[in-house]
Amino acid sequence: MSRIPRHEASDPVDDMWAALDEAGCLVVTDVTDTDLRDRLRRELEPHMPEAGGQTGLDDPEAFYPGHTRRMTALIARSEESRKLATHPLSMDFGARHLGPGCEHFQLHVTAALEVGPGARRQVLHREEDPFTFFPLPRPNLILASMWAITDFRADNGGTQLVPGSHRWGVGREAEPGEIALAEMPAGSVLYWLGGTLHGAGANTAGDWRYGVILTYSLGWLRQEENQALDVPSDLAATFSPELQRLTSRTMHGALGFFDPRVGRPVPASPGERR
Ligand SMILES: O=C(O)CCC(=O)C(=O)O
C-alpha cells in the first residue's frame, strides 16, 4: 500500500511543502488543541440536525454515502472555523500552490463532514473535477485541508488518498494497492492538492468520524460554495482583511466589482423594527 507523508507541526515548513508537492497529500500532527476542537463542535452542534447528507439508507449511486452528515457555511456559523480557515500553514501552502496563478486565493468549500457506522467508502474523485475544461493533469487550481476533530482511523472512515495521482493523465485508474488511508489523531490536519484522487473511507467501527474540510481555489475561479451568499454582509464587515479576501468581499483585479450602496445593510432608525 502506498504511503501518505507525515510531519509534526513543529517541522520546517519547507520540508512539509516538499512532501505535499511530491506526494500530493500530507498529514501534519499536533496542529489544534482540545479546547479549539471542543469550541468548534459546540458552535456547530446546534446546526447539525439540519445538516444535509445521506443519514438514512444508502443509494449506491450517490456521491455522498449513506450514514454520513455534511454541513456547510461554516464561516458564518463558527468563529473557530474562521481561525482554521486562516491558519498560517494553510496560508503558506495556499501561497505556494495557488499564489503563482492568481492575485489572491479564496475559500472554495467549507463543511463539517461526519462519517457514521455503516457508511460505505466514497467514490474516488479530484477536487478539481468540476473544472472539466482543463485536461488532466490540470494546472494548480485547488488546495484542500481536512481538520481531524476526532481521530481518523482506517476502520472509522479515515480519508482514502492516492499519493502521486495529482500527476496522472487521462485514463489512469487507481489500483487497490495505490490507495492509502489517512490515519491521524484528533488535532491533525490532512492536506491534499486539487489533482489528488481521494474520498471518505468506509466506517466499519462503532464511532462517528468528524472532520472539517476547508478548500481554497484560485481567486478568479467560480467557487464551489458561494461565499458571498453564505456569509452575511454585516458579519463579513467584522472580518480581518485576510478573511474578507478569502470570502470574496474584495475584487480580484478587475473581477468582482460591486456597488456597496446596494448590498450594505441599512441601519434601523430609532423605534423602527427590522
Ligand atoms: O470526508 C472525507 O474524508 C473526504 C470528503 C470528500 O472528499 C468530499 O466530500 O468530497
PDB file of C-alpha atoms and ligand atoms in Angstrom:
ATOM      1  CA  MET A   1       0.000   0.000   0.000  1.00  0.00           C
ATOM      2  CA  SER A   2       1.327   3.483  -0.777  1.00  0.00           C
ATOM      3  CA  ARG A   3       2.126   5.931   1.974  1.00  0.00           C
ATOM      4  CA  ILE A   4       0.943   9.410   2.991  1.00  0.00           C
ATOM      5  CA  PRO A   5       3.886  11.527   4.238  1.00  0.00           C
ATOM      6  CA  ARG A   6       3.646  12.753   7.853  1.00  0.00           C
ATOM      7  CA  HIS A   7       5.139  15.681   9.694  1.00  0.00           C
ATOM      8  CA  GLU A   8       4.730  17.313  13.086  1.00  0.00           C
ATOM      9  CA  ALA A   9       3.568  20.923  13.270  1.00  0.00           C
ATOM     10  CA  SER A  10       7.000  21.964  14.580  1.00  0.00           C
ATOM     11  CA  ASP A  11       8.865  20.614  11.494  1.00  0.00           C
ATOM     12  CA  PRO A  12      10.314  23.041   8.916  1.00  0.00           C
ATOM     13  CA  VAL A  13       7.567  24.271   6.565  1.00  0.00           C
ATOM     14  CA  ASP A  14       9.846  23.827   3.536  1.00  0.00           C
ATOM     15  CA  ASP A  15      10.114  20.091   4.328  1.00  0.00           C
ATOM     16  CA  MET A  16       6.344  19.810   4.721  1.00  0.00           C
ATOM     17  CA  TRP A  17       5.726  21.609   1.435  1.00  0.00           C
ATOM     18  CA  ALA A  18       8.269  19.414  -0.415  1.00  0.00           C
ATOM     19  CA  ALA A  19       6.443  16.293   0.860  1.00  0.00           C
ATOM     20  CA  LEU A  20       2.995  17.675  -0.088  1.00  0.00           C
ATOM     21  CA  ASP A  21       4.143  18.740  -3.543  1.00  0.00           C
ATOM     22  CA  GLU A  22       5.756  15.351  -4.190  1.00  0.00           C
ATOM     23  CA  ALA A  23       3.017  13.022  -2.878  1.00  0.00           C
ATOM     24  CA  GLY A  24       0.025  15.332  -3.442  1.00  0.00           C
ATOM     25  CA  CYS A  25      -1.012  14.725   0.186  1.00  0.00           C
ATOM     26  CA  LEU A  26       0.387  15.228   3.694  1.00  0.00           C
ATOM     27  CA  VAL A  27      -0.651  14.659   7.320  1.00  0.00           C
ATOM     28  CA  VAL A  28       0.528  17.215   9.894  1.00  0.00           C
ATOM     29  CA  THR A  29       0.020  16.215  13.538  1.00  0.00           C
ATOM     30  CA  ASP A  30      -0.445  18.370  16.683  1.00  0.00           C
ATOM     31  CA  VAL A  31      -1.877  21.425  14.967  1.00  0.00           C
ATOM     32  CA  THR A  32      -5.023  22.139  17.034  1.00  0.00           C
ATOM     33  CA  ASP A  33      -5.674  21.707  20.747  1.00  0.00           C
ATOM     34  CA  THR A  34      -8.625  20.112  22.512  1.00  0.00           C
ATOM     35  CA  ASP A  35     -10.115  23.490  23.547  1.00  0.00           C
ATOM     36  CA  LEU A  36     -10.361  24.704  19.954  1.00  0.00           C
ATOM     37  CA  ARG A  37     -11.927  21.444  18.805  1.00  0.00           C
ATOM     38  CA  ASP A  38     -14.429  21.429  21.696  1.00  0.00           C
ATOM     39  CA  ARG A  39     -15.437  25.051  20.995  1.00  0.00           C
ATOM     40  CA  LEU A  40     -15.828  24.301  17.287  1.00  0.00           C
ATOM     41  CA  ARG A  41     -18.088  21.329  17.986  1.00  0.00           C
ATOM     42  CA  ARG A  42     -20.178  23.389  20.425  1.00  0.00           C
ATOM     43  CA  GLU A  43     -20.599  26.138  17.811  1.00  0.00           C
ATOM     44  CA  LEU A  44     -21.626  23.708  15.074  1.00  0.00           C
ATOM     45  CA  GLU A  45     -23.716  21.278  17.146  1.00  0.00           C
ATOM     46  CA  PRO A  46     -26.975  23.309  17.041  1.00  0.00           C
ATOM     47  CA  HIS A  47     -26.829  23.301  13.218  1.00  0.00           C
ATOM     48  CA  MET A  48     -26.031  19.600  12.809  1.00  0.00           C
ATOM     49  CA  PRO A  49     -29.668  18.354  12.981  1.00  0.00           C
ATOM     50  CA  GLU A  50     -30.462  20.380   9.843  1.00  0.00           C
ATOM     51  CA  ALA A  51     -27.297  19.131   8.113  1.00  0.00           C
ATOM     52  CA  GLY A  52     -27.567  17.754   4.610  1.00  0.00           C
ATOM     53  CA  GLY A  53     -26.243  14.323   3.834  1.00  0.00           C
ATOM     54  CA  GLN A  54     -27.393  10.770   3.495  1.00  0.00           C
ATOM     55  CA  THR A  55     -28.208   9.804   7.040  1.00  0.00           C
ATOM     56  CA  GLY A  56     -30.674   7.084   6.021  1.00  0.00           C
ATOM     57  CA  LEU A  57     -30.477   4.220   3.550  1.00  0.00           C
ATOM     58  CA  ASP A  58     -27.542   4.178   1.161  1.00  0.00           C
ATOM     59  CA  ASP A  59     -28.084   4.989  -2.512  1.00  0.00           C
ATOM     60  CA  PRO A  60     -25.120   3.141  -4.082  1.00  0.00           C
ATOM     61  CA  GLU A  61     -25.021   5.701  -6.918  1.00  0.00           C
ATOM     62  CA  ALA A  62     -24.948   8.750  -4.612  1.00  0.00           C
ATOM     63  CA  PHE A  63     -21.774  10.807  -4.300  1.00  0.00           C
ATOM     64  CA  TYR A  64     -22.320  11.006  -0.520  1.00  0.00           C
ATOM     65  CA  PRO A  65     -22.692   7.546   1.025  1.00  0.00           C
ATOM     66  CA  GLY A  66     -25.479   6.746   3.486  1.00  0.00           C
ATOM     67  CA  HIS A  67     -24.822   7.245   7.211  1.00  0.00           C
ATOM     68  CA  THR A  68     -22.875  10.480   6.595  1.00  0.00           C
ATOM     69  CA  ARG A  69     -23.688  14.072   7.527  1.00  0.00           C
ATOM     70  CA  ARG A  70     -22.476  17.240   5.835  1.00  0.00           C
ATOM     71  CA  MET A  71     -22.968  20.822   6.994  1.00  0.00           C
ATOM     72  CA  THR A  72     -21.711  23.800   5.002  1.00  0.00           C
ATOM     73  CA  ALA A  73     -21.467  27.608   5.561  1.00  0.00           C
ATOM     74  CA  LEU A  74     -19.004  27.151   8.422  1.00  0.00           C
ATOM     75  CA  ILE A  75     -17.534  30.647   8.196  1.00  0.00           C
ATOM     76  CA  ALA A  76     -20.881  32.185   9.158  1.00  0.00           C
ATOM     77  CA  ARG A  77     -21.636  29.520  11.760  1.00  0.00           C
ATOM     78  CA  SER A  78     -18.409  29.157  13.702  1.00  0.00           C
ATOM     79  CA  GLU A  79     -15.738  31.535  14.936  1.00  0.00           C
ATOM     80  CA  GLU A  80     -13.299  28.638  15.432  1.00  0.00           C
ATOM     81  CA  SER A  81     -13.705  27.610  11.797  1.00  0.00           C
ATOM     82  CA  ARG A  82     -12.639  31.146  10.853  1.00  0.00           C
ATOM     83  CA  LYS A  83      -9.395  30.550  12.773  1.00  0.00           C
ATOM     84  CA  LEU A  84      -8.824  27.283  10.909  1.00  0.00           C
ATOM     85  CA  ALA A  85      -9.581  28.971   7.565  1.00  0.00           C
ATOM     86  CA  THR A  86      -6.769  31.491   8.129  1.00  0.00           C
ATOM     87  CA  HIS A  87      -4.328  29.064   9.766  1.00  0.00           C
ATOM     88  CA  PRO A  88      -0.723  30.088   8.883  1.00  0.00           C
ATOM     89  CA  LEU A  89       0.084  26.637   7.477  1.00  0.00           C
ATOM     90  CA  SER A  90      -2.849  26.782   5.047  1.00  0.00           C
ATOM     91  CA  MET A  91      -1.977  30.350   4.093  1.00  0.00           C
ATOM     92  CA  ASP A  92       1.618  29.261   3.425  1.00  0.00           C
ATOM     93  CA  PHE A  93       0.682  26.200   1.323  1.00  0.00           C
ATOM     94  CA  GLY A  94      -2.000  28.252  -0.469  1.00  0.00           C
ATOM     95  CA  ALA A  95       0.591  30.889  -1.391  1.00  0.00           C
ATOM     96  CA  ARG A  96       2.941  28.207  -2.734  1.00  0.00           C
ATOM     97  CA  HIS A  97       0.367  26.132  -4.633  1.00  0.00           C
ATOM     98  CA  LEU A  98      -2.102  28.802  -5.804  1.00  0.00           C
ATOM     99  CA  GLY A  99      -0.200  32.088  -5.384  1.00  0.00           C
ATOM    100  CA  PRO A 100       1.670  31.947  -8.716  1.00  0.00           C
ATOM    101  CA  GLY A 101      -1.671  31.611 -10.594  1.00  0.00           C
ATOM    102  CA  CYS A 102      -3.679  34.448  -9.077  1.00  0.00           C
ATOM    103  CA  GLU A 103      -3.556  37.759  -7.221  1.00  0.00           C
ATOM    104  CA  HIS A 104      -5.015  36.115  -4.138  1.00  0.00           C
ATOM    105  CA  PHE A 105      -6.666  32.784  -3.458  1.00  0.00           C
ATOM    106  CA  GLN A 106     -10.106  32.266  -1.902  1.00  0.00           C
ATOM    107  CA  LEU A 107     -12.161  29.799   0.123  1.00  0.00           C
ATOM    108  CA  HIS A 108     -13.746  27.230  -2.157  1.00  0.00           C
ATOM    109  CA  VAL A 109     -15.696  24.909   0.186  1.00  0.00           C
ATOM    110  CA  THR A 110     -16.279  24.845   3.959  1.00  0.00           C
ATOM    111  CA  ALA A 111     -18.032  21.853   5.542  1.00  0.00           C
ATOM    112  CA  ALA A 112     -18.200  19.643   8.625  1.00  0.00           C
ATOM    113  CA  LEU A 113     -18.181  16.037   7.432  1.00  0.00           C
ATOM    114  CA  GLU A 114     -19.292  13.180   9.652  1.00  0.00           C
ATOM    115  CA  VAL A 115     -18.921   9.554   8.604  1.00  0.00           C
ATOM    116  CA  GLY A 116     -21.036   7.198  10.680  1.00  0.00           C
ATOM    117  CA  PRO A 117     -21.007   3.470  11.404  1.00  0.00           C
ATOM    118  CA  GLY A 118     -22.073   1.514   8.321  1.00  0.00           C
ATOM    119  CA  ALA A 119     -21.015   4.148   5.764  1.00  0.00           C
ATOM    120  CA  ARG A 120     -19.519   2.674   2.598  1.00  0.00           C
ATOM    121  CA  ARG A 121     -16.408   4.161   1.005  1.00  0.00           C
ATOM    122  CA  GLN A 122     -16.944   7.233  -1.146  1.00  0.00           C
ATOM    123  CA  VAL A 123     -16.026   7.107  -4.833  1.00  0.00           C
ATOM    124  CA  LEU A 124     -12.513   8.418  -5.542  1.00  0.00           C
ATOM    125  CA  HIS A 125     -12.561  11.874  -7.111  1.00  0.00           C
ATOM    126  CA  ARG A 126     -10.497  15.041  -7.511  1.00  0.00           C
ATOM    127  CA  GLU A 127     -11.421  18.409  -6.024  1.00  0.00           C
ATOM    128  CA  GLU A 128     -10.728  19.844  -9.483  1.00  0.00           C
ATOM    129  CA  ASP A 129     -13.297  17.604 -11.195  1.00  0.00           C
ATOM    130  CA  PRO A 130     -15.888  20.400 -11.689  1.00  0.00           C
ATOM    131  CA  PHE A 131     -13.313  22.126 -13.917  1.00  0.00           C
ATOM    132  CA  THR A 132     -13.628  19.615 -16.734  1.00  0.00           C
ATOM    133  CA  PHE A 133     -12.496  22.215 -19.289  1.00  0.00           C
ATOM    134  CA  PHE A 134      -8.848  21.627 -18.373  1.00  0.00           C
ATOM    135  CA  PRO A 135      -7.296  18.292 -19.466  1.00  0.00           C
ATOM    136  CA  LEU A 136      -5.568  16.059 -16.870  1.00  0.00           C
ATOM    137  CA  PRO A 137      -3.175  16.703 -15.253  1.00  0.00           C
ATOM    138  CA  ARG A 138      -4.702  20.139 -14.666  1.00  0.00           C
ATOM    139  CA  PRO A 139      -2.882  23.321 -13.671  1.00  0.00           C
ATOM    140  CA  ASN A 140      -2.914  24.149  -9.955  1.00  0.00           C
ATOM    141  CA  LEU A 141      -6.496  25.127  -9.132  1.00  0.00           C
ATOM    142  CA  ILE A 142      -7.276  23.911  -5.609  1.00  0.00           C
ATOM    143  CA  LEU A 143      -5.683  23.127  -2.235  1.00  0.00           C
ATOM    144  CA  ALA A 144      -7.691  21.067   0.274  1.00  0.00           C
ATOM    145  CA  SER A 145      -7.416  20.626   4.042  1.00  0.00           C
ATOM    146  CA  MET A 146      -9.253  18.229   6.370  1.00  0.00           C
ATOM    147  CA  TRP A 147      -9.042  19.035  10.089  1.00  0.00           C
ATOM    148  CA  ALA A 148      -9.370  15.978  12.309  1.00  0.00           C
ATOM    149  CA  ILE A 149     -11.810  16.891  15.083  1.00  0.00           C
ATOM    150  CA  THR A 150     -11.944  13.235  16.172  1.00  0.00           C
ATOM    151  CA  ASP A 151      -9.385  10.524  15.450  1.00  0.00           C
ATOM    152  CA  PHE A 152      -9.295   9.387  11.814  1.00  0.00           C
ATOM    153  CA  ARG A 153      -8.670   5.635  11.613  1.00  0.00           C
ATOM    154  CA  ALA A 154      -8.628   3.009   8.880  1.00  0.00           C
ATOM    155  CA  ASP A 155     -11.837   1.496  10.325  1.00  0.00           C
ATOM    156  CA  ASN A 156     -13.895   4.665  11.001  1.00  0.00           C
ATOM    157  CA  GLY A 157     -13.831   6.488   7.655  1.00  0.00           C
ATOM    158  CA  GLY A 158     -10.311   7.940   7.520  1.00  0.00           C
ATOM    159  CA  THR A 159      -9.907   9.643   4.134  1.00  0.00           C
ATOM    160  CA  GLN A 160      -8.637   7.477   1.252  1.00  0.00           C
ATOM    161  CA  LEU A 161      -5.927   9.079  -0.872  1.00  0.00           C
ATOM    162  CA  VAL A 162      -3.889   8.047  -3.886  1.00  0.00           C
ATOM    163  CA  PRO A 163      -0.407   9.554  -3.424  1.00  0.00           C
ATOM    164  CA  GLY A 164       1.106  10.721  -6.706  1.00  0.00           C
ATOM    165  CA  SER A 165      -2.214  10.787  -8.602  1.00  0.00           C
ATOM    166  CA  HIS A 166      -2.058  14.593  -8.942  1.00  0.00           C
ATOM    167  CA  ARG A 167       0.426  13.980 -11.769  1.00  0.00           C
ATOM    168  CA  TRP A 168      -1.633  11.351 -13.616  1.00  0.00           C
ATOM    169  CA  GLY A 169      -3.053  11.879 -17.093  1.00  0.00           C
ATOM    170  CA  VAL A 170      -6.404  10.822 -18.547  1.00  0.00           C
ATOM    171  CA  GLY A 171      -7.391   7.165 -18.270  1.00  0.00           C
ATOM    172  CA  ARG A 172      -5.195   6.056 -15.375  1.00  0.00           C
ATOM    173  CA  GLU A 173      -7.244   4.478 -12.578  1.00  0.00           C
ATOM    174  CA  ALA A 174      -6.048   3.722  -9.053  1.00  0.00           C
ATOM    175  CA  GLU A 175      -5.206   0.087  -8.253  1.00  0.00           C
ATOM    176  CA  PRO A 176      -6.285  -1.064  -4.750  1.00  0.00           C
ATOM    177  CA  GLY A 177      -2.628  -1.160  -3.618  1.00  0.00           C
ATOM    178  CA  GLU A 178      -2.177   2.503  -4.566  1.00  0.00           C
ATOM    179  CA  ILE A 179      -4.857   3.712  -2.118  1.00  0.00           C
ATOM    180  CA  ALA A 180      -3.667   4.858   1.320  1.00  0.00           C
ATOM    181  CA  LEU A 181      -5.846   5.704   4.319  1.00  0.00           C
ATOM    182  CA  ALA A 182      -5.229   8.887   6.296  1.00  0.00           C
ATOM    183  CA  GLU A 183      -4.910   7.684   9.875  1.00  0.00           C
ATOM    184  CA  MET A 184      -4.326  10.639  12.172  1.00  0.00           C
ATOM    185  CA  PRO A 185      -5.161  11.576  15.750  1.00  0.00           C
ATOM    186  CA  ALA A 186      -7.609  14.382  16.541  1.00  0.00           C
ATOM    187  CA  GLY A 187      -5.711  17.667  16.290  1.00  0.00           C
ATOM    188  CA  SER A 188      -4.034  16.729  12.992  1.00  0.00           C
ATOM    189  CA  VAL A 189      -4.707  18.195   9.577  1.00  0.00           C
ATOM    190  CA  LEU A 190      -4.550  16.426   6.236  1.00  0.00           C
ATOM    191  CA  TYR A 191      -3.655  18.473   3.148  1.00  0.00           C
ATOM    192  CA  TRP A 192      -4.048  17.357  -0.441  1.00  0.00           C
ATOM    193  CA  LEU A 193      -3.766  19.018  -3.831  1.00  0.00           C
ATOM    194  CA  GLY A 194      -6.705  19.559  -6.179  1.00  0.00           C
ATOM    195  CA  GLY A 195      -5.492  16.852  -8.558  1.00  0.00           C
ATOM    196  CA  THR A 196      -5.085  14.115  -5.923  1.00  0.00           C
ATOM    197  CA  LEU A 197      -7.624  11.272  -6.020  1.00  0.00           C
ATOM    198  CA  HIS A 198      -9.370  10.881  -2.665  1.00  0.00           C
ATOM    199  CA  GLY A 199     -12.696  10.139  -0.957  1.00  0.00           C
ATOM    200  CA  ALA A 200     -14.044   9.340   2.502  1.00  0.00           C
ATOM    201  CA  GLY A 201     -13.222   5.825   3.708  1.00  0.00           C
ATOM    202  CA  ALA A 202     -15.725   3.184   4.845  1.00  0.00           C
ATOM    203  CA  ASN A 203     -16.743   3.141   8.510  1.00  0.00           C
ATOM    204  CA  THR A 204     -16.874  -0.391   9.913  1.00  0.00           C
ATOM    205  CA  ALA A 205     -16.425   0.807  13.506  1.00  0.00           C
ATOM    206  CA  GLY A 206     -18.934   1.953  16.123  1.00  0.00           C
ATOM    207  CA  ASP A 207     -17.972   5.632  16.354  1.00  0.00           C
ATOM    208  CA  TRP A 208     -18.552   8.652  14.095  1.00  0.00           C
ATOM    209  CA  ARG A 209     -15.576  10.259  12.363  1.00  0.00           C
ATOM    210  CA  TYR A 210     -15.773  14.067  12.444  1.00  0.00           C
ATOM    211  CA  GLY A 211     -13.713  16.291  10.135  1.00  0.00           C
ATOM    212  CA  VAL A 212     -13.818  19.854   8.885  1.00  0.00           C
ATOM    213  CA  ILE A 213     -12.947  20.320   5.238  1.00  0.00           C
ATOM    214  CA  LEU A 214     -11.718  23.735   4.070  1.00  0.00           C
ATOM    215  CA  THR A 215     -10.634  24.049   0.457  1.00  0.00           C
ATOM    216  CA  TYR A 216      -9.094  27.014  -1.395  1.00  0.00           C
ATOM    217  CA  SER A 217      -9.057  27.916  -5.071  1.00  0.00           C
ATOM    218  CA  LEU A 218      -7.519  30.467  -7.418  1.00  0.00           C
ATOM    219  CA  GLY A 219      -9.139  33.859  -6.753  1.00  0.00           C
ATOM    220  CA  TRP A 220     -10.577  34.119 -10.268  1.00  0.00           C
ATOM    221  CA  LEU A 221     -12.337  30.730 -10.319  1.00  0.00           C
ATOM    222  CA  ARG A 222     -16.032  30.208  -9.583  1.00  0.00           C
ATOM    223  CA  GLN A 223     -16.183  28.805  -6.040  1.00  0.00           C
ATOM    224  CA  GLU A 224     -17.964  25.565  -5.332  1.00  0.00           C
ATOM    225  CA  GLU A 225     -19.571  27.195  -2.266  1.00  0.00           C
ATOM    226  CA  ASN A 226     -20.855  30.721  -2.857  1.00  0.00           C
ATOM    227  CA  GLN A 227     -19.170  32.639  -0.028  1.00  0.00           C
ATOM    228  CA  ALA A 228     -20.849  35.932  -0.977  1.00  0.00           C
ATOM    229  CA  LEU A 229     -24.224  34.321  -0.212  1.00  0.00           C
ATOM    230  CA  ASP A 230     -23.129  32.031   2.653  1.00  0.00           C
ATOM    231  CA  VAL A 231     -21.510  34.833   4.686  1.00  0.00           C
ATOM    232  CA  PRO A 232     -23.881  37.681   5.607  1.00  0.00           C
ATOM    233  CA  SER A 233     -22.502  41.122   4.683  1.00  0.00           C
ATOM    234  CA  ASP A 234     -22.765  42.561   8.208  1.00  0.00           C
ATOM    235  CA  LEU A 235     -20.739  39.624   9.615  1.00  0.00           C
ATOM    236  CA  ALA A 236     -18.141  39.842   6.821  1.00  0.00           C
ATOM    237  CA  ALA A 237     -17.674  43.552   7.637  1.00  0.00           C
ATOM    238  CA  THR A 238     -16.175  42.475  11.008  1.00  0.00           C
ATOM    239  CA  PHE A 239     -13.565  40.165   9.386  1.00  0.00           C
ATOM    240  CA  SER A 240      -9.833  40.817   9.038  1.00  0.00           C
ATOM    241  CA  PRO A 241      -8.725  41.920   5.532  1.00  0.00           C
ATOM    242  CA  GLU A 242      -7.328  38.386   5.045  1.00  0.00           C
ATOM    243  CA  LEU A 243     -10.636  36.691   5.823  1.00  0.00           C
ATOM    244  CA  GLN A 244     -12.525  39.274   3.731  1.00  0.00           C
ATOM    245  CA  ARG A 245     -10.300  38.339   0.781  1.00  0.00           C
ATOM    246  CA  LEU A 246     -10.826  34.637   1.409  1.00  0.00           C
ATOM    247  CA  THR A 247     -14.616  35.086   1.495  1.00  0.00           C
ATOM    248  CA  SER A 248     -14.627  37.105  -1.752  1.00  0.00           C
ATOM    249  CA  ARG A 249     -15.503  40.505  -0.293  1.00  0.00           C
ATOM    250  CA  THR A 250     -12.696  42.099  -2.295  1.00  0.00           C
ATOM    251  CA  MET A 251     -12.096  42.335  -6.026  1.00  0.00           C
ATOM    252  CA  HIS A 252      -9.624  40.165  -7.892  1.00  0.00           C
ATOM    253  CA  GLY A 253      -8.033  42.575 -10.350  1.00  0.00           C
ATOM    254  CA  ALA A 254     -10.915  43.865 -12.447  1.00  0.00           C
ATOM    255  CA  LEU A 255     -13.190  40.990 -11.386  1.00  0.00           C
ATOM    256  CA  GLY A 256     -15.994  41.112  -8.862  1.00  0.00           C
ATOM    257  CA  PHE A 257     -16.901  44.796  -8.732  1.00  0.00           C
ATOM    258  CA  PHE A 258     -19.981  45.776  -6.788  1.00  0.00           C
ATOM    259  CA  ASP A 259     -21.741  48.903  -5.548  1.00  0.00           C
ATOM    260  CA  PRO A 260     -21.545  48.888  -1.724  1.00  0.00           C
ATOM    261  CA  ARG A 261     -24.554  51.281  -1.541  1.00  0.00           C
ATOM    262  CA  VAL A 262     -26.734  48.437  -2.806  1.00  0.00           C
ATOM    263  CA  GLY A 263     -25.522  45.469  -0.745  1.00  0.00           C
ATOM    264  CA  ARG A 264     -24.808  47.367   2.504  1.00  0.00           C
ATOM    265  CA  PRO A 265     -27.181  46.594   5.414  1.00  0.00           C
ATOM    266  CA  VAL A 266     -29.458  49.595   6.085  1.00  0.00           C
ATOM    267  CA  PRO A 267     -29.174  50.818   9.707  1.00  0.00           C
ATOM    268  CA  ALA A 268     -32.537  50.762  11.502  1.00  0.00           C
ATOM    269  CA  SER A 269     -33.838  54.212  12.507  1.00  0.00           C
ATOM    270  CA  PRO A 270     -34.790  54.683  16.185  1.00  0.00           C
ATOM    271  CA  GLY A 271     -38.046  52.940  17.034  1.00  0.00           C
ATOM    272  CA  GLU A 272     -38.123  51.088  13.731  1.00  0.00           C
ATOM    273  CA  ARG A 273     -38.152  47.298  13.814  1.00  0.00           C
ATOM    274  CA  ARG A 274     -36.489  45.445  11.007  1.00  0.00           C
TER     275      ARG A 274
HETATM  276  O1  LIG B   1     -14.740  13.007   4.181  1.00  0.00           O
HETATM  277  C1  LIG B   1     -13.675  12.787   3.587  1.00  0.00           C
HETATM  278  O2  LIG B   1     -12.743  12.177   4.105  1.00  0.00           O
HETATM  279  C2  LIG B   1     -13.495  13.263   2.155  1.00  0.00           C
HETATM  280  C3  LIG B   1     -14.699  14.019   1.701  1.00  0.00           C
HETATM  281  C4  LIG B   1     -14.697  14.380   0.274  1.00  0.00           C
HETATM  282  O3  LIG B   1     -13.798  14.128  -0.461  1.00  0.00           O
HETATM  283  C5  LIG B   1     -15.874  15.073  -0.263  1.00  0.00           C
HETATM  284  O4  LIG B   1     -16.879  15.192   0.430  1.00  0.00           O
HETATM  285  O5  LIG B   1     -15.810  15.494  -1.439  1.00  0.00           O
END
